[in-house]
Coordinates of C-alpha atoms in Angstrom, one line a residue:
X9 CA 107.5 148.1 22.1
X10 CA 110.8 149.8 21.7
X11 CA 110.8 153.3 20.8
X12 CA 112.0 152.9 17.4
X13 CA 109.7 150.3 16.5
X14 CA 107.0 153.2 17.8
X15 CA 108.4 155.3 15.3
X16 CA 108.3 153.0 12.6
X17 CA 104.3 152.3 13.5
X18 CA 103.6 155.7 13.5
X19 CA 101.0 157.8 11.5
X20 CA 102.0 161.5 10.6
X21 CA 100.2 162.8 13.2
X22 CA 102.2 160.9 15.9
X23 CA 105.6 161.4 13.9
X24 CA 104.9 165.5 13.5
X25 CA 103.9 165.2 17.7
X26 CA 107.1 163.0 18.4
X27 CA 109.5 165.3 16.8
X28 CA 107.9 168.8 18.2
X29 CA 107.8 167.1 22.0
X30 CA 111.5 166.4 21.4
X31 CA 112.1 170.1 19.9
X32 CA 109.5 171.1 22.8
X33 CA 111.6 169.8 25.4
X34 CA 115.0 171.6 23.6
X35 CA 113.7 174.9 23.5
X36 CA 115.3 176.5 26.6
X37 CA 119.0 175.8 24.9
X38 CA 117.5 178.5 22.2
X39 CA 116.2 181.0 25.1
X40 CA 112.6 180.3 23.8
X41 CA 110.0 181.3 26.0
X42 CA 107.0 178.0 27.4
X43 CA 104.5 179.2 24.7
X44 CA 107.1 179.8 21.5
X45 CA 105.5 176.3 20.0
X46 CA 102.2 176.6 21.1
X47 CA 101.1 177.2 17.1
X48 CA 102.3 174.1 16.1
X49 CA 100.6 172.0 18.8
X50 CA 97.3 174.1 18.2
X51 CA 97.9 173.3 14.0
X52 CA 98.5 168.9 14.9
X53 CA 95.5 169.5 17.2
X54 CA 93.5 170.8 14.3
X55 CA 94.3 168.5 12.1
X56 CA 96.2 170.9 9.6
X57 CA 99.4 169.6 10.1
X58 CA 99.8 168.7 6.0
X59 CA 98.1 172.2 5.3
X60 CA 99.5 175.7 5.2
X61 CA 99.4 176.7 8.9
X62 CA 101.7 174.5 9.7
X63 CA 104.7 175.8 7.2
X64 CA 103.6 179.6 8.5
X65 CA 103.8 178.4 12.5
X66 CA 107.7 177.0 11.6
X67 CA 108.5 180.0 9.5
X68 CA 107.7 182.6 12.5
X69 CA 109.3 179.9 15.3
X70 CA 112.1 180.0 13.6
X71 CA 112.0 183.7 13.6
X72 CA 111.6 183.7 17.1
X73 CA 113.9 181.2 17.9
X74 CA 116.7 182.5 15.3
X75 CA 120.2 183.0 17.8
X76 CA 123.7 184.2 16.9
X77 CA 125.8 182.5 14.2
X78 CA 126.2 179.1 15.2
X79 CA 130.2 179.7 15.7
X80 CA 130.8 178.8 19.6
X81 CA 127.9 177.5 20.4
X82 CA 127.8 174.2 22.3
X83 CA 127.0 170.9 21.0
X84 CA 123.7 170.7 22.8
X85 CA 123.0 174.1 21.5
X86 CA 124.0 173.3 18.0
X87 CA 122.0 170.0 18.0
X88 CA 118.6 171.8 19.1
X89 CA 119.1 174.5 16.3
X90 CA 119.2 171.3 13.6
X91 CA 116.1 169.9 14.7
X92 CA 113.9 173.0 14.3
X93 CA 116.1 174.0 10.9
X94 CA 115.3 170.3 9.8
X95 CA 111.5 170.3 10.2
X96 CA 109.9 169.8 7.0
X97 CA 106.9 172.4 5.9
X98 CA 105.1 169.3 5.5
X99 CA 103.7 166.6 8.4
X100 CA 103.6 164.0 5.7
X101 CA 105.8 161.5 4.2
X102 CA 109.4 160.7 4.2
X103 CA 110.5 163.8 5.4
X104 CA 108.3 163.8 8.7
X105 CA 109.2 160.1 9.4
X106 CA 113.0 161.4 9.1
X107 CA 112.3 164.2 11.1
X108 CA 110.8 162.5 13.5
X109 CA 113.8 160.0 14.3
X110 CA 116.4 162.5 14.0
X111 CA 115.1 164.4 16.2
X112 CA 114.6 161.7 18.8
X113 CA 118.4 161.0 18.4
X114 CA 119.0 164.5 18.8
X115 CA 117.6 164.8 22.0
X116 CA 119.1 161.9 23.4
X117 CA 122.3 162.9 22.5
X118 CA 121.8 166.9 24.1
X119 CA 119.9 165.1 27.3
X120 CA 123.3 163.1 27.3
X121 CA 125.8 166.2 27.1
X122 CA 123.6 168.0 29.6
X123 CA 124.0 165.4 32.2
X124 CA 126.0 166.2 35.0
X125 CA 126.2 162.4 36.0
X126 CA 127.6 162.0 32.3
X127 CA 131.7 161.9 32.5
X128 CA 133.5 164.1 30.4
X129 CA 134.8 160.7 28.2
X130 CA 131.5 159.7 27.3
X131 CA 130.3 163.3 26.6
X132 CA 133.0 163.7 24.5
X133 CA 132.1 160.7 22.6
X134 CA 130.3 159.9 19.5
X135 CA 127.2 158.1 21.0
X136 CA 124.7 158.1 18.1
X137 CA 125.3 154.3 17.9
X138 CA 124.4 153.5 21.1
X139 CA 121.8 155.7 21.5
X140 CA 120.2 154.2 18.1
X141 CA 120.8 150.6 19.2
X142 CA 120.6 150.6 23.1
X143 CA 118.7 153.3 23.7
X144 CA 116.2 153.5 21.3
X145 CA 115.7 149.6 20.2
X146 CA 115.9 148.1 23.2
X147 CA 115.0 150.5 25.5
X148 CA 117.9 149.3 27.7
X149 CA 118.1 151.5 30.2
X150 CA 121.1 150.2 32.9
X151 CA 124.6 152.5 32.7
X152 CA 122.5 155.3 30.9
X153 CA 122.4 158.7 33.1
X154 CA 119.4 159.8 34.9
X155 CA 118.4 162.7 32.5
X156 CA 118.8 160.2 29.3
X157 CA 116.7 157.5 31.0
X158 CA 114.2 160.2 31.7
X159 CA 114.0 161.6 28.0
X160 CA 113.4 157.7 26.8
X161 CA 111.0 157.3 28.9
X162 CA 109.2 160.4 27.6
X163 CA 109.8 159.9 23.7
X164 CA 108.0 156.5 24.3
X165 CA 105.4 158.1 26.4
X166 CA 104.9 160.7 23.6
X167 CA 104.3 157.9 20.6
X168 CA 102.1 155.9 22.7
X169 CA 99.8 158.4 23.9
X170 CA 99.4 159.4 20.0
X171 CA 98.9 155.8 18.7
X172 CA 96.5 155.1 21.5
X173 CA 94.3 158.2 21.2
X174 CA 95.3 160.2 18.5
X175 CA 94.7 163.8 18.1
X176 CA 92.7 163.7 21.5
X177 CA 96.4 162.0 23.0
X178 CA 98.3 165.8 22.0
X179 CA 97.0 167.4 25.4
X180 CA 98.9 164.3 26.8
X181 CA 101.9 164.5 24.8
X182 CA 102.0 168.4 25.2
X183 CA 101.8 168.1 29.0
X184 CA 105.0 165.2 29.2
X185 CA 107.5 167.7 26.8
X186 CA 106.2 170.4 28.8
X187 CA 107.5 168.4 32.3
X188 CA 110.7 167.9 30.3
X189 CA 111.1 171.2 29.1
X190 CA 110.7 172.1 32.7
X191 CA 113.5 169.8 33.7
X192 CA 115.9 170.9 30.8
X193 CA 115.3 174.4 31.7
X194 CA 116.8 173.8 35.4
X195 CA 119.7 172.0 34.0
X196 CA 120.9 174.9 31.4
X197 CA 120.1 177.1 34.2
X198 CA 122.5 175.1 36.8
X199 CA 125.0 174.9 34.0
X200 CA 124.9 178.6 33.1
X201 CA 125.5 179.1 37.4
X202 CA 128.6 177.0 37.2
X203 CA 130.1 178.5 34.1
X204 CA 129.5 182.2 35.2

């Protein structure tokens, strides 16, 4: 099953665990620390993601998270600052299934711009086409870079787990955006080397 037809399946649960893995995995382009969305895992996991604890874990991660006015930040940057701004107070509805796919474009697109097998021409691109139609429908994955491939890979991983064992498949989900956090984190930190 492609990974948007995942997405469209999905129950609240699964869309609220989607879009935090892909947020998850984003958080070292905010300078968030490994444990920064640890409350909202521990809220899904509880089972109160439509209740109040959820709305107070995003209100003090965005605290933590909150950076430097958005003028000259990069795309990347820019794109993971959206996704956490976007996350409705809510894990229910229309809002969290929006959520949910935006921010699984979103972090195509920054796994794309982070790339370094990613030429300049196709970085400077707008890709959100592709990424909605190759990417993401058919899960095509020949002429996409390595890191892209990889972030598919784990989006899908992310909605199966939850569809197949619900809240018991967030340990699972947690533990794949926290292997691709881990990756992100050594690619900002490359790309920070070569700029300084």
């Amino acid at each position: 099953m492609s990974l948007v037809e995942l997405i469209a399946r999905a129950d609240a649960r699964g869309l609220a665990g989607s879009g935090l893995a892909c947020l998850d995995r984003c958080v070292p382009l905010l300078d968030g620390d490994d444990e920064v969305l640890r409350p909202l895992w521990a809220t899904l996991a509880d089972g109160a993601g439509d209740g109040p604890g959820w709305a107070r874990g995003l209100a003090q991660v965005r605290d933590k998270l909150a950076g430097p006015d958005a003028e000259g930040e990069d795309e990347a940057v820019l794109l993971a600052r959206r996704m956490l701004a976007a996350a409705p107070d809510e894990c229910s509805g229309a809002a969290i299934r929006a959520w949910a796919d935006a921010c699984s474009v979103a972090s195509l697109r920054v796994h794309r711009l982070l790339d370094p097998a990613t030429d300049a021409a196709t970085e400077a691109a707008d890709v959100r086409g592709e990424e909605r139609t190759q990417d993401r429908t058919q899960d095509r994955t020949e002429g996409l870079s390595p890191l892209v491939v990889a972030e598919l890979r784990r989006q899908v991983t992310v909605l199966e787990v939850l569809a197949g064992h619900g809240p018991a498949g967030l340990r699972r989900a947690l533990e794949v955006s926290t292997e691709g956090r881990r990756v992100l984190r050594a690619v900002v930190s490359r790309r920070a080397r070569g700029r300084g």
